Each structure stands twice: as C-alpha cells, then as structure tokens.
C-alpha cells in the first residue's frame, strides 16, 4: 500500500518565497494523479517534497500511512523521472537501469533478470550495452523510466518527462506511460504543462496556481464543472470564453442578447449586478446546422465574424463583441491576475467543419443558455458548479474523496 | 567544389603549421644523436651521418642532470598533487555553493595567475634565504603552488560547473547515501576534469624555469629546465650542445607520453548524454 497523503503542506524557500501554500491532497494507492498549473506555480516543488529532495516547511507528508517529512529520499522508496532524465553518462544503459539494484547489493542474477524484464517492456533490449550519449531523446526517456520501474518502488513521480520530445514521440510515449502504469498499478504523480497529457493520462487532475491547490477531480469534472475562473480558463483548448453579464429578474444580460435560463443551477444564483459568464467554444453552433427541434430551445444572435480557421476536423471562428468600458477594464484586471490570455473582447467559437461561415461575413450563431457557467466577478468562484457531479467513465478510485 | 578546395587549404595550412612547430623538435632529436666531436662538420646534414648514444650516456652519467631529473619529478609531482587536491575542494565550493565573496575570491585567483613572476624573484630570494628554505624542494614547491593553484582552480571549476548536479539527487532517489552518490556518480563525472587539470598543472610545474633558476644554487633542488643552462658536456673541450639536446629529449618524453596516454580523457566530454537534448 502506498497512498500519498498531504496535509496542509507549505514550502517557503530560503529567500522567503512561498512556493507551495497549504496544499492538502490525497492520492490513493495505485492512482494516477496529474499535477498541472502554469509555470512557476510550484509543481516541481511539490513533487520534490514528496520524494524528499526539498524540505517541507510545515504540514504532514504521509506515504503508506507513515509520516516521511524527516526521511531521506533513499528511505522513502519512491522512483522519480526527472525533467531532464538525469541519466548517468558514465554507465551503460544496462548499468543505468541496474543502478538502484546495485545500490541495494542485489544478487547478480536478480539484477540481470529484472533489468532484462524492464528493458523488454520498454523495448530497450538491443540498446543495453550503449551509453546514454548515443541514444535518441525517446530512448533516453525510456531508460529513465526503466531505472524507475526496475526497483518496484512504492510510487512513481514524473516531472514533465515528455516536455522536450517532439510532438509525435510525445504521443507515443504518452500511451506507453499510460500502459505501463495500468500494468504495474503503481501510485503515480505526474507533473505536466501539456493539456493532452493532463486530460488523457491520469485518473484525477490537481490544478495548482501560485502554490495554492485550486481543484482536484477527473478530467470531466474539471472540464464540465470547474471550481473557478482559473480552472475554467486553464483546462481546455482553445480556452473557455469569458464575457461580462448581469442577472436581473432571473434574466441574464449577455453581450449578445438577453436569455432566460430556467434550470435550477442558474436560477438559484439570484440577481447580480456583474457576473462573468463562461462559454466553451463548442457551446456555440452555426444556426443553420442546428436541428430544427433544438433551435427554439437556444438563443440565436447575429455577429460579424472576424477570422475563421479551418483545421479539417474543427472550424474556429473569432468574433469580436462590444462590452461596456467599465466591464472591459474589470476583465482586463482579471486577465492580468489570472495570467490568462483569452480575456479579450473576442469570442472563440468552435463550429461544425461543415459550416459555411467564413472570415469577414455576418453569421447567425446559436447557443444553449442552460449550459453556460456563471462566475462571481469578485472572487472568480463558479456559481453554477455542482461539485458532486460524476461522469460515467471517470476512473476515480474507490474511497477517494473528489476534493 | 568550393568546400573541397577550402578543406584542402585547411589541410595544407595545418601541415605547414605542424612542420613549423615540429622542426625544432626534430632538430633537437637529430642533434641529440650526433657525435659531439664532429657534429659541426663542413657539410652539415639534417640527420646525423652516424647515430650515436654518447650524448645520452653523457647526460645520464652527469650528476647535475640525474639529480635535476629527480628534483623535477619530485617537485612537479608534489606540487601537482597538492595543487589538485586543494583546487578540487575550492572548485567544488565554487561550482556548488553560494557564499559571500565568491566573485572576489575568483578574481583574486586570476590576479595572482596574471602577476608577473619576475617581480617576485628578488623578494623571494631574500625571504627564502632568511627562512632557510633557499635551494630546497619546499622552497620551490611553495611558489610553484602559488602560481599553479589559480590555474587549477579555474580549470577545475569550469569542469565542475558542467557536471549536471541533478545526478546526485537522482542517485539519492535511487537509494544512494550522500557518500555513495558522490563516490559512484559525481567522482566518475568529475574525473576527466581532475585529470585534465592535473596534467596542465604538471606541465606548468615541469616547465617552470624562472623560479627554479633563481631560488636554487646546487643539485639539491635544481630542476631540469634550470640545470640545462649549466650544462658543459663531457669535457671542457667539447661543445655541450648535443648533450643539452639529449637532456631536452629526455625531459620532453614524459610530456609527450602524458598527452598521448590521456588525450582521450582530456577530449572526452564525458557528461554528454546525461540530459535530454
Ligand atoms: N531554490 C529556490 N529558491 C527560491 N525560490 C525557488 C527555488 N526553486 C523554485 N523557486 C520558486 O518557487 C516557485 C515554484 O517553482 P517550481 O519549480 O516548483 O515551479 P514549477 O511549477 O515546476 O514550474 P515549471 O512548470 O516552470 O517547471 C517559482 O516561482 C520559483 O521561482
Ligand atoms: Mg518544474
């Protein structure tokens, strides 16, 4: 059993910088946990505290029910794949993978057998005699993984292991890591920048921002029920559109007309002077392609399309809209604070690729007001969120709290 | 086509420089095998008309040379060893730690390396005499160290800075103690730097002339570069030139051997491939 439990973990660096702030997180035995967040938000710091390379300023780090705050890395029995692999250049691939076993003075026959096993799994068998300098990026990455899996560690920690590989190799290695983790069933914490890795690899995702944990949940939960503006803007590509709105008499005024959603998740909010409305790009549709039955349910509006981008399986349209200056200023401030770029007074709309809408034309767009998210303009909290909603294919481990 | 012609030019240029550099060496070797009585013949030849070992016999039977050789080896080895060991600690600190005055220390080391040795000879001569270490090994090792240390520290810290120190942490996560991580990962990575530094420092001490000639007066501590200038040949009536050349060949051999033996070590960027990219 190797569940990892963090209780109120704080990290303050020597220069007084608080890199991790009161993070509490439960990772179940065998779970694949993804850690995402913008650069400098403390992901690596958190990982290094788990593995023991960084002192914990306060809080409890429990691995397998034992408090490890004061334990040296070697006593924690965790394996880590570093951001830049950190292979031993003076050793062959075989000896690199065997290194942890050699340190434990494992018998030669066992070393041989375990290394060969790992090499076979990672398709490194024919490279065992070579040195890391002569390997390709993907091969080095696999050697680093081999070194991690060979010793049957209690948990794997990955720090952006694929960030320097080209796109094709990254996709390949991504599936390989997923397969390996499923097969071994080892608790895994995986740090990444990459949307695709975050959404596809893990059982759950933890979103970190400036050292503060924002939300923990399955990819579906983060995408469909983001806890706040930050998570909503961070998860998803292209990101969610944020527009200003006002709720008066149960009706919501948006820059593209007034709508009156009736579902409880929105009506319970009550009247508010200023809210931020969130629309995923795919919430919009080309009116002419909406089935007749759905047309009356949604809201239709006419816009000037600035630019369109056709990607084969997607059509993105960029739509500028008018917003009162006061609101624009407020959104601008939010944007700076959020380190997010998509707060301009422009919508990104994902349309059916069959749509005939083109750059520089007028278009009729349609959206279903029941789907929109409503955020508190001051705190950024999602007012329409259902924190307990689960999704069919969520792979959340039994007994794990979702937050 | 242009590339081929350019590369031919490079080859030719390289050969010319090589000949230019090797000519005195060849001349030295050739002279050392010539007969000391007849090498100034009417019809000079580049290679000896008769190859003889007399010059080598002369230098090795001369106490001046044999003791100088002993002094050179001893003093250079001791100075190199001390210098490398001290520089290793210093370079480790410079590469790994941040402490106040690091920049100052480094620039001081550089300043000392730049300091004209000739300016020190006079004061040192007087000081060494009153301290009673004039014309002793220690009297040469100390000033050798003064000038070799900055060289060693700079070379070695440049090497140490290139070591990916994340390796040490990787080893610790893999289950190594701090000592094991140092011993099994850092030492092998640092070795080429230490080797290179040791060789450079050894050459520096081996070739040192000014201090050696100023701070010695007898065979007790005189090193080969200094002793060569006192050479007289087998008898007063013989020109010492061929014998000096033989002695020069003898002291050049260790240098050449060292370079040949360690050139792969020196060249090899052993840290290549440690990280991605
Ligand atoms: N040794 C240190 N001393 C002081 N501050 C540090 C130190 N290491 C990191 N930090 C700071 O802590 C914050 C978090 O750093 P960390 O490396 O954990 O970020 P990260 O989320 O891994 O970013 P990236 O995605 O760029 O790798 C950063 O703002 C960084 O400046
Ligand atoms: Mg990082």
XYZ file of C-alpha atoms and ligand atoms in Angstrom:
712
model
C 0.000 0.000 0.000
C 1.417 3.356 -0.931
C -1.172 6.043 -0.775
C 0.286 9.528 -0.550
C -1.443 11.957 1.761
C -0.511 15.609 2.047
C -1.868 17.659 4.905
C -1.508 21.439 4.796
C 1.834 21.286 3.060
C 3.684 24.604 2.964
C 7.017 25.338 1.327
C 8.847 28.553 1.937
C 12.208 28.842 0.213
C 15.291 30.312 1.823
C 14.668 33.672 0.196
C 11.238 33.855 1.797
C 9.314 32.928 -1.343
C 6.282 30.819 -0.581
C 6.167 28.330 -3.426
C 3.550 25.944 -2.040
C 0.767 27.179 0.163
C -1.350 24.935 2.343
C -1.823 22.068 -0.089
C -3.844 19.092 1.077
C -4.177 16.199 -1.318
C -4.976 12.514 -1.031
C -3.594 10.182 -3.646
C -4.972 6.666 -3.414
C -2.914 3.532 -3.754
C -2.473 2.786 -7.445
C -3.928 6.088 -8.539
C -2.503 8.131 -11.416
C -2.547 11.757 -10.273
C -1.737 14.616 -12.633
C -0.371 17.903 -11.355
C -0.906 20.850 -13.688
C -0.573 24.595 -13.467
C 1.199 27.494 -15.115
C 4.973 27.793 -14.996
C 6.313 28.611 -11.553
C 3.195 27.539 -9.681
C 5.071 25.069 -7.507
C 4.511 21.735 -9.254
C 8.143 20.659 -9.193
C 8.494 21.932 -5.651
C 5.586 19.772 -4.524
C 6.976 16.735 -6.313
C 10.409 17.268 -4.803
C 8.870 17.455 -1.369
C 7.138 14.129 -1.928
C 10.387 12.489 -2.968
C 12.395 14.168 -0.235
C 14.734 16.430 -2.183
C 13.188 19.537 -0.658
C 12.491 20.197 2.999
C 8.877 20.671 3.998
C 8.343 23.966 5.828
C 5.180 22.792 7.546
C 2.466 20.196 7.159
C 2.496 16.411 7.034
C 3.628 14.239 4.165
C 2.376 10.697 4.648
C 3.360 7.799 2.408
C 1.679 4.490 3.071
C 0.398 5.855 6.370
C 3.853 6.813 7.634
C 4.943 10.399 8.145
C 8.027 10.905 5.987
C 8.793 14.615 6.496
C 12.142 13.844 8.037
C 13.064 10.799 5.957
C 15.914 10.933 3.450
C 14.998 10.239 -0.208
C 16.581 6.793 -0.037
C 14.311 5.765 2.817
C 11.097 6.678 1.017
C 11.352 4.034 -1.714
C 9.984 6.266 -4.452
C 11.187 6.404 -8.043
C 11.443 9.647 -9.922
C 11.866 10.520 -13.584
C 13.465 13.920 -13.736
C 12.554 16.735 -16.071
C 15.866 16.184 -17.892
C 16.159 12.421 -17.203
C 19.403 12.698 -15.198
C 20.881 9.516 -16.660
C 24.359 8.527 -15.517
C 26.525 9.289 -18.564
C 29.438 7.106 -17.455
C 27.298 3.987 -17.239
C 25.786 1.843 -19.972
C 22.039 1.608 -20.382
C 22.135 -1.700 -18.530
C 24.035 -0.241 -15.604
C 21.843 2.850 -15.581
C 18.772 0.723 -15.151
C 20.548 -1.566 -12.716
C 21.860 1.300 -10.592
C 19.165 1.229 -7.879
C 19.552 -2.552 -7.589
C 23.340 -2.305 -7.360
C 22.979 0.172 -4.524
C 20.914 -2.370 -2.645
C 23.551 -5.007 -3.401
C 21.014 -7.234 -5.128
C 22.463 -10.542 -6.350
C 23.789 -10.505 -9.905
C 21.216 -12.988 -11.205
C 18.354 -10.901 -9.862
C 19.816 -7.709 -11.330
C 20.178 -9.360 -14.694
C 16.670 -10.727 -14.669
C 14.955 -7.530 -13.515
C 16.891 -5.277 -15.896
C 16.141 -7.550 -18.824
C 12.484 -7.589 -17.859
C 12.322 -3.814 -17.718
C 14.300 -3.458 -20.944
C 11.943 -5.798 -22.725
C 8.921 -3.888 -21.517
C 10.440 -0.621 -22.751
C 11.911 -2.116 -25.940
C 15.444 -1.279 -24.911
C 16.884 -4.761 -25.135
C 19.167 -4.080 -28.100
C 20.485 -0.863 -26.547
C 21.543 -2.275 -23.173
C 25.242 -2.068 -23.986
C 25.179 1.518 -25.216
C 25.760 4.745 -23.397
C 23.116 7.453 -22.878
C 25.087 9.911 -25.029
C 24.435 7.777 -28.105
C 20.704 7.409 -27.622
C 17.838 9.401 -29.067
C 15.636 11.551 -26.840
C 12.878 8.983 -26.709
C 15.305 6.188 -25.880
C 16.841 8.220 -23.063
C 13.383 8.869 -21.759
C 12.717 5.134 -21.721
C 15.989 4.436 -19.931
C 14.952 6.919 -17.250
C 11.666 5.067 -16.938
C 13.468 1.748 -16.826
C 15.531 2.964 -13.906
C 12.320 3.946 -12.164
C 10.367 0.732 -12.691
C 13.177 -1.743 -12.095
C 13.147 -1.444 -8.343
C 9.468 -1.908 -7.629
C 9.161 1.435 -5.889
C 6.083 2.331 -3.884
C 5.280 5.230 -6.194
C 6.460 6.856 -9.416
C 6.997 10.572 -9.674
C 7.321 12.149 -13.107
C 8.385 15.754 -13.648
C 7.362 16.778 -17.170
C 9.082 13.738 -18.645
C 7.921 14.385 -22.191
C 8.384 18.122 -22.402
C 11.469 18.017 -24.620
C 10.308 15.415 -27.103
C 8.782 16.238 -30.454
C 5.040 16.006 -30.821
C 4.942 12.562 -32.438
C 7.261 10.936 -29.937
C 5.374 12.608 -27.131
C 2.146 10.990 -28.243
C 3.851 7.624 -28.472
C 5.489 7.880 -25.057
C 2.255 9.136 -23.544
C 0.429 5.967 -24.425
C 3.415 3.939 -23.327
C 3.428 5.563 -19.897
C -0.303 5.053 -19.550
C 0.032 1.388 -20.492
C 2.941 0.871 -18.126
C 1.119 2.449 -15.216
C -2.017 0.368 -15.821
C 0.082 -2.765 -15.978
C 2.101 -2.111 -12.856
C -0.691 -0.454 -10.896
C 1.786 1.742 -9.071
C 0.745 5.016 -7.478
C 1.917 7.778 -9.810
C 2.223 11.539 -9.584
C 2.802 13.148 -12.948
C 3.641 16.819 -13.464
C 2.866 18.334 -16.833
C 2.200 21.518 -18.757
C 0.524 19.701 -21.572
C -3.270 19.786 -21.888
C -3.455 16.479 -23.713
C -1.281 14.664 -21.194
C -3.299 16.125 -18.354
C -6.660 15.201 -19.844
C -5.788 11.721 -21.071
C -3.240 10.220 -18.732
C -4.484 10.394 -15.218
C -7.302 9.219 -13.051
C -7.526 12.647 -11.474
C -6.014 16.074 -12.057
C -4.912 18.550 -9.432
C -4.731 22.161 -10.607
C -2.208 24.349 -8.857
C -1.918 28.110 -9.086
C 0.694 30.193 -7.304
C 1.207 27.395 -4.805
C -2.483 27.057 -3.991
C -4.498 23.985 -4.930
C -7.497 25.110 -6.998
C -9.385 21.915 -7.727
C -8.902 18.175 -7.775
C -11.021 15.957 -9.931
C -11.373 13.841 -13.021
C -10.762 15.424 -16.402
C -14.535 15.532 -16.919
C -15.159 17.218 -13.610
C -12.536 19.869 -14.297
C -13.842 20.479 -17.771
C -17.546 20.441 -17.085
C -17.628 21.680 -13.509
C -14.601 23.940 -12.992
C -14.392 25.347 -9.480
C -13.412 28.854 -10.524
C -12.397 31.125 -13.358
C -8.797 29.969 -13.199
C -9.524 26.279 -13.659
C -12.133 27.075 -16.297
C -9.606 29.146 -18.233
C -6.725 26.732 -17.729
C -8.385 23.468 -18.731
C -9.491 23.205 -22.316
C -8.004 24.349 -25.582
C -8.985 26.755 -27.004
C -9.882 28.062 -23.574
C -13.301 28.964 -22.295
C -14.702 32.341 -23.369
C -15.408 34.764 -20.558
C -17.897 37.564 -21.125
C -19.479 40.030 -18.711
C -23.131 39.648 -17.770
C -25.826 40.935 -15.447
C -28.615 38.955 -13.811
C -31.816 40.908 -13.282
C -35.274 39.447 -12.613
C -33.963 35.971 -13.420
C -32.888 37.075 -16.869
C -29.235 37.162 -17.859
C -27.992 40.028 -19.988
C -25.099 38.977 -22.198
C -23.239 40.981 -24.866
C -25.240 39.022 -27.440
C -28.728 39.411 -26.081
C -30.748 38.585 -23.007
C -31.550 34.977 -22.161
C -33.728 33.408 -19.522
C -32.383 30.019 -18.480
C -34.724 28.031 -16.338
C -32.557 25.275 -14.875
C -32.023 25.327 -11.151
C -28.242 25.546 -11.340
C -28.540 29.023 -12.815
C -31.729 30.343 -11.276
C -30.537 29.689 -7.731
C -27.843 32.363 -8.122
C -30.332 35.210 -7.867
C -29.892 38.723 -9.173
C -26.403 40.150 -9.511
C -25.091 43.323 -10.979
C -21.980 41.897 -12.544
C -21.068 38.302 -13.210
C -18.704 36.626 -15.597
C -20.253 34.161 -17.962
C -18.240 31.232 -19.282
C -18.867 29.596 -22.652
C -16.781 26.758 -24.019
C -16.057 27.335 -27.740
C -18.129 24.310 -28.633
C -21.213 25.640 -26.820
C -21.816 27.748 -29.899
C -23.126 26.390 -33.163
C -23.863 27.622 -36.647
C -27.625 28.289 -36.513
C -28.207 26.836 -39.958
C -26.775 23.495 -38.817
C -28.762 23.254 -35.575
C -31.501 20.619 -35.804
C -34.956 22.209 -36.023
C -36.048 20.756 -32.691
C -33.227 22.406 -30.774
C -33.484 25.821 -32.397
C -36.234 27.193 -30.215
C -34.581 25.913 -27.027
C -31.496 28.053 -27.503
C -30.678 31.635 -28.193
C -29.796 32.891 -31.628
C -27.829 36.040 -32.392
C -26.116 37.663 -35.348
C -22.444 38.598 -35.311
C -19.664 39.802 -37.568
C -17.085 37.051 -37.955
C -13.570 38.451 -37.899
C -11.417 35.449 -38.814
C -12.047 31.747 -39.284
C -9.576 28.892 -39.036
C -10.421 25.605 -40.667
C -8.465 22.669 -39.204
C -10.117 19.828 -41.034
C -11.980 18.378 -38.097
C -12.710 21.753 -36.475
C -13.645 25.231 -37.594
C -12.737 28.060 -35.267
C -14.348 31.461 -35.716
C -13.176 34.608 -33.931
C -15.968 37.020 -33.097
C -15.368 40.451 -31.603
C -18.125 41.822 -29.411
C -18.982 45.092 -27.710
C -18.673 45.364 -23.966
C -19.161 48.388 -21.751
C -15.861 50.046 -20.991
C -16.237 49.615 -17.265
C -16.573 45.866 -17.733
C -13.669 45.676 -20.165
C -11.466 47.308 -17.590
C -12.608 44.871 -14.946
C -11.992 41.914 -17.227
C -8.566 43.282 -18.086
C -7.631 43.359 -14.430
C -8.870 39.812 -14.039
C -6.860 38.756 -17.026
C -3.632 40.070 -15.556
C -4.362 38.422 -12.265
C -5.245 35.139 -13.945
C -2.206 35.016 -16.233
C -4.641 34.014 -18.924
C -4.633 35.438 -22.401
C -8.155 34.755 -23.521
C -9.972 37.633 -21.863
C -10.125 39.961 -24.828
C -13.484 41.104 -26.006
C -13.447 38.396 -28.627
C -15.145 35.047 -28.682
C -13.526 31.873 -29.919
C -16.202 29.674 -31.364
C -15.787 26.064 -32.453
C -18.163 25.228 -35.252
C -19.029 22.159 -37.230
C -16.417 21.939 -40.036
C -19.291 21.639 -42.478
C -20.370 25.200 -41.615
C -20.252 27.711 -44.438
C -19.341 30.603 -42.163
C -16.216 32.358 -43.439
C -13.993 35.283 -42.428
C -15.444 38.778 -42.742
C -19.077 37.713 -43.080
C -22.127 38.054 -40.917
C -23.199 34.840 -39.248
C -26.049 33.565 -37.190
C -24.816 31.716 -34.122
C -26.779 29.666 -31.655
C -26.124 28.580 -28.092
C -27.965 26.768 -25.340
C -28.130 29.127 -22.335
C -28.611 26.233 -19.905
C -25.028 25.111 -20.464
C -23.253 28.337 -19.584
C -21.170 28.813 -16.473
C -21.662 31.809 -14.221
C -18.732 33.089 -12.158
C -18.640 35.583 -9.334
C -16.876 38.644 -10.732
C -15.094 39.426 -7.475
C -13.953 36.002 -6.260
C -13.943 34.078 -9.527
C -15.908 31.222 -7.937
C -18.111 29.176 -10.196
C -21.676 29.829 -9.062
C -23.187 27.141 -11.276
C -20.905 24.337 -10.213
C -22.186 21.003 -8.987
C -19.175 19.696 -7.033
C -20.605 16.207 -6.642
C -21.346 15.538 -10.267
C -19.616 12.409 -11.517
C -19.252 11.103 -15.012
C -19.688 7.617 -16.384
C -16.160 6.978 -17.477
C -14.477 8.622 -14.516
C -11.876 6.284 -13.228
C -11.926 7.624 -9.693
C -10.587 5.165 -7.224
C -12.907 3.742 -4.621
C -12.769 5.521 -1.331
C -11.111 8.629 -2.711
C -12.689 11.927 -1.907
C -13.011 14.046 -5.008
C -11.748 17.100 -3.236
C 33.627 22.086 -55.005
C 34.276 25.204 -53.007
C 34.045 23.164 -49.825
C 36.576 20.647 -51.102
C 39.041 23.317 -52.128
C 38.607 25.092 -48.803
C 39.211 21.898 -46.883
C 42.360 21.262 -48.935
C 43.577 24.698 -47.940
C 42.911 23.896 -44.344
C 44.890 20.691 -44.640
C 47.814 22.447 -46.284
C 47.764 25.222 -43.718
C 47.617 22.722 -40.896
C 50.563 20.779 -42.312
C 52.621 23.957 -42.626
C 51.988 24.873 -39.017
C 52.779 21.319 -37.967
C 56.120 21.393 -39.787
C 56.854 24.803 -38.358
C 56.195 23.515 -34.845
C 57.854 20.138 -35.282
C 61.013 21.327 -36.990
C 62.823 22.477 -33.814
C 61.763 19.242 -32.122
C 63.137 17.123 -34.952
C 66.283 19.202 -34.999
C 66.640 18.615 -31.278
C 66.225 14.851 -31.642
C 68.610 14.762 -34.569
C 71.275 16.768 -32.758
C 70.997 14.572 -29.680
C 72.114 11.584 -31.772
C 75.068 13.299 -33.429
C 78.652 12.764 -32.424
C 79.582 15.638 -30.054
C 83.065 15.956 -31.624
C 82.098 16.076 -35.258
C 78.574 17.493 -35.413
C 79.919 20.827 -36.644
C 81.101 19.305 -39.908
C 81.993 21.019 -43.131
C 78.981 19.565 -44.865
C 76.102 19.849 -42.409
C 73.322 17.291 -42.705
C 69.908 17.394 -41.063
C 70.109 13.827 -39.844
C 73.269 12.506 -38.216
C 75.631 10.707 -40.586
C 76.357 8.310 -37.745
C 73.764 7.702 -34.968
C 75.443 7.583 -31.536
C 74.186 7.197 -27.964
C 77.173 9.047 -26.429
C 75.166 12.134 -25.566
C 72.638 10.126 -23.619
C 75.433 8.335 -21.813
C 76.964 11.708 -21.011
C 73.814 13.221 -19.533
C 72.895 10.175 -17.515
C 76.383 9.889 -16.044
C 76.333 13.552 -15.076
C 75.131 14.100 -11.502
C 73.924 17.552 -12.481
C 71.356 16.017 -14.816
C 70.309 12.957 -12.848
C 69.723 14.922 -9.673
C 67.913 17.597 -11.655
C 65.670 14.924 -13.142
C 64.945 13.588 -9.669
C 64.214 17.108 -8.406
C 61.994 17.894 -11.366
C 59.937 14.743 -10.969
C 59.648 15.100 -7.222
C 58.859 18.789 -7.124
C 56.412 18.668 -10.038
C 54.556 15.652 -8.688
C 54.256 17.029 -5.169
C 53.238 20.487 -6.340
C 50.689 18.990 -8.764
C 49.231 16.676 -6.163
C 48.863 19.421 -3.568
C 47.535 21.863 -6.089
C 44.956 19.456 -7.490
C 43.721 18.322 -4.095
C 43.337 21.867 -2.806
C 41.843 23.066 -6.077
C 39.357 20.199 -6.023
C 37.846 21.410 -2.765
C 37.947 25.017 -3.898
C 36.351 24.260 -7.266
C 33.648 22.155 -5.625
C 32.757 25.068 -3.391
C 32.834 27.499 -6.288
C 30.681 25.316 -8.506
C 28.217 24.094 -5.901
C 27.791 26.723 -3.252
C 26.852 30.323 -2.984
C 28.701 32.303 -0.399
C 29.650 35.933 0.023
C 32.978 36.854 -1.546
C 32.948 34.095 -4.167
C 33.437 36.533 -7.038
C 36.197 38.328 -5.143
C 37.993 35.055 -4.473
C 37.865 34.050 -8.112
C 39.149 37.370 -9.363
C 41.931 37.297 -6.779
C 42.955 33.891 -8.058
C 43.026 35.264 -11.575
C 45.022 38.301 -10.477
C 47.648 36.063 -8.888
C 47.879 33.981 -12.044
C 48.475 37.179 -14.005
C 51.063 38.528 -11.594
C 54.489 38.851 -13.215
C 56.724 36.232 -11.618
C 59.855 38.248 -12.269
C 58.688 40.863 -9.786
C 58.644 38.231 -7.072
C 62.065 36.749 -7.641
C 64.047 39.358 -5.696
C 61.917 39.443 -2.546
C 61.518 35.674 -2.568
C 65.275 35.194 -2.852
C 65.867 37.261 0.288
C 62.955 35.776 2.193
C 63.854 32.186 1.338
C 67.430 32.760 2.455
C 66.411 34.130 5.814
C 63.819 31.390 6.236
C 66.424 28.791 5.367
C 64.434 27.246 2.535
C 66.557 28.626 -0.270
C 67.727 25.829 -2.547
C 65.294 23.239 -1.138
C 62.368 21.326 -2.627
C 59.899 23.056 -0.365
C 61.335 26.376 -1.413
C 60.296 25.646 -4.988
C 57.065 23.833 -4.235
C 55.604 26.825 -2.387
C 55.985 29.389 -5.197
C 55.036 26.733 -7.772
C 51.822 26.189 -5.844
C 51.128 29.897 -5.739
C 51.037 30.070 -9.496
C 49.663 26.588 -10.198
C 46.708 26.848 -7.825
C 44.829 29.623 -9.626
C 45.293 27.706 -12.865
C 43.987 24.509 -11.277
C 41.073 26.223 -9.582
C 39.946 27.937 -12.739
C 40.256 24.882 -14.937
C 38.597 22.587 -12.460
C 35.727 24.882 -11.544
C 34.982 25.267 -15.239
C 34.746 21.473 -15.449
C 32.758 21.118 -12.236
C 30.239 23.680 -13.359
C 29.362 21.422 -16.279
C 28.529 18.459 -14.095
C 24.772 18.015 -14.007
C 24.342 18.057 -10.265
C 20.837 16.729 -10.610
C 22.631 13.381 -10.966
C 23.442 13.494 -7.311
C 19.790 13.891 -6.462
C 18.801 11.202 -8.937
C 21.217 8.858 -7.200
C 19.797 9.719 -3.796
C 16.281 8.983 -5.005
C 17.610 5.720 -6.441
C 18.616 4.800 -2.922
C 22.158 6.091 -2.535
C 23.559 7.668 0.583
C 25.234 11.042 0.149
C 28.601 9.291 0.101
C 27.501 6.674 -2.438
C 26.084 9.380 -4.670
C 29.384 11.220 -4.525
C 31.506 8.122 -4.957
C 29.542 6.369 -7.719
C 28.193 9.311 -9.701
C 29.992 12.566 -9.026
C 33.541 11.219 -8.888
C 33.358 9.465 -12.271
C 31.866 12.601 -13.780
C 34.473 14.846 -12.214
C 37.408 12.581 -13.068
C 38.096 13.939 -16.570
C 38.228 17.457 -15.178
C 40.568 16.423 -12.419
C 42.794 14.542 -14.873
C 42.989 17.417 -17.284
C 43.740 19.859 -14.528
C 46.397 17.585 -13.084
C 48.125 17.274 -16.443
C 48.042 21.006 -17.130
C 49.355 21.746 -13.663
C 52.075 19.138 -14.019
C 53.253 20.708 -17.300
C 53.236 24.096 -15.669
C 55.453 22.906 -12.804
C 57.620 20.752 -15.065
C 58.408 23.685 -17.355
C 58.829 26.314 -14.655
C 62.222 27.994 -15.233
C 62.464 31.471 -13.703
C 61.848 30.498 -10.091
C 63.843 27.315 -10.468
C 66.936 29.118 -11.598
C 66.612 31.970 -9.100
C 65.839 30.018 -5.970
C 68.366 27.204 -6.341
C 72.119 27.122 -6.306
C 73.118 23.452 -6.181
C 71.982 19.997 -7.262
C 69.845 19.786 -4.113
C 66.794 21.340 -5.676
C 67.716 22.492 -9.162
C 65.184 21.233 -11.699
C 65.904 20.198 -15.272
C 64.946 23.452 -17.049
C 67.381 25.289 -14.748
C 70.062 22.608 -14.891
C 70.134 22.637 -18.687
C 71.646 26.093 -18.660
C 74.533 24.870 -16.527
C 75.427 22.011 -18.805
C 79.025 21.704 -20.016
C 79.224 18.439 -21.901
C 81.548 15.503 -21.251
C 84.733 17.562 -21.147
C 85.609 21.212 -21.169
C 86.766 20.982 -24.749
C 83.603 19.506 -26.081
C 80.614 21.550 -27.120
C 77.740 20.820 -24.711
C 75.120 21.368 -27.372
C 74.469 17.754 -28.320
C 74.363 16.734 -24.669
C 71.909 19.514 -23.863
C 69.767 18.308 -26.730
C 69.825 14.785 -25.357
C 68.768 16.102 -21.968
C 65.984 18.091 -23.613
C 64.742 14.994 -25.366
C 64.699 13.141 -22.060
C 62.579 15.797 -20.354
C 60.234 16.091 -23.306
C 59.397 12.411 -23.254
C 57.191 12.442 -20.107
C 55.220 15.343 -21.510
C 54.570 13.573 -24.782
C 53.733 10.322 -23.021
C 51.276 12.036 -20.692
C 49.485 13.731 -23.532
C 49.300 10.541 -25.583
C 48.085 8.492 -22.640
C 45.397 10.901 -21.556
C 44.332 12.662 -24.702
C 41.141 10.668 -24.914
C 40.396 11.507 -21.321
C 41.103 15.151 -21.927
C 39.000 15.361 -25.032
C 36.088 13.207 -23.999
C 33.080 15.196 -22.950
C 32.082 12.501 -20.579
C 28.962 14.319 -19.446
C 27.411 14.243 -22.906
C 24.122 12.411 -22.946
C 23.287 12.868 -19.303
C 20.399 15.104 -20.056
C 17.943 15.497 -22.880
C 18.658 17.460 -25.988
N 15.665 27.146 -4.743
C 14.706 28.089 -4.819
N 14.787 29.228 -4.096
C 13.817 30.165 -4.166
N 12.727 30.073 -4.933
C 12.576 28.971 -5.683
C 13.552 27.926 -5.673
N 13.153 26.949 -6.520
C 11.983 27.389 -7.036
N 11.627 28.582 -6.537
C 10.409 29.344 -6.843
O 9.302 28.578 -6.499
C 8.281 28.699 -7.475
C 7.830 27.336 -7.909
O 8.875 26.706 -8.613
P 8.693 25.288 -9.273
O 9.990 24.867 -9.837
O 8.036 24.376 -8.316
O 7.688 25.656 -10.458
P 7.011 24.688 -11.498
O 5.559 24.727 -11.229
O 7.660 23.359 -11.503
O 7.299 25.481 -12.837
P 7.706 24.893 -14.287
O 6.430 24.448 -14.897
O 8.246 26.098 -14.958
O 8.704 23.805 -14.083
C 8.847 29.545 -8.587
O 8.266 30.814 -8.529
C 10.325 29.612 -8.307
O 10.799 30.902 -8.601
Mg 9.017 22.314 -12.886
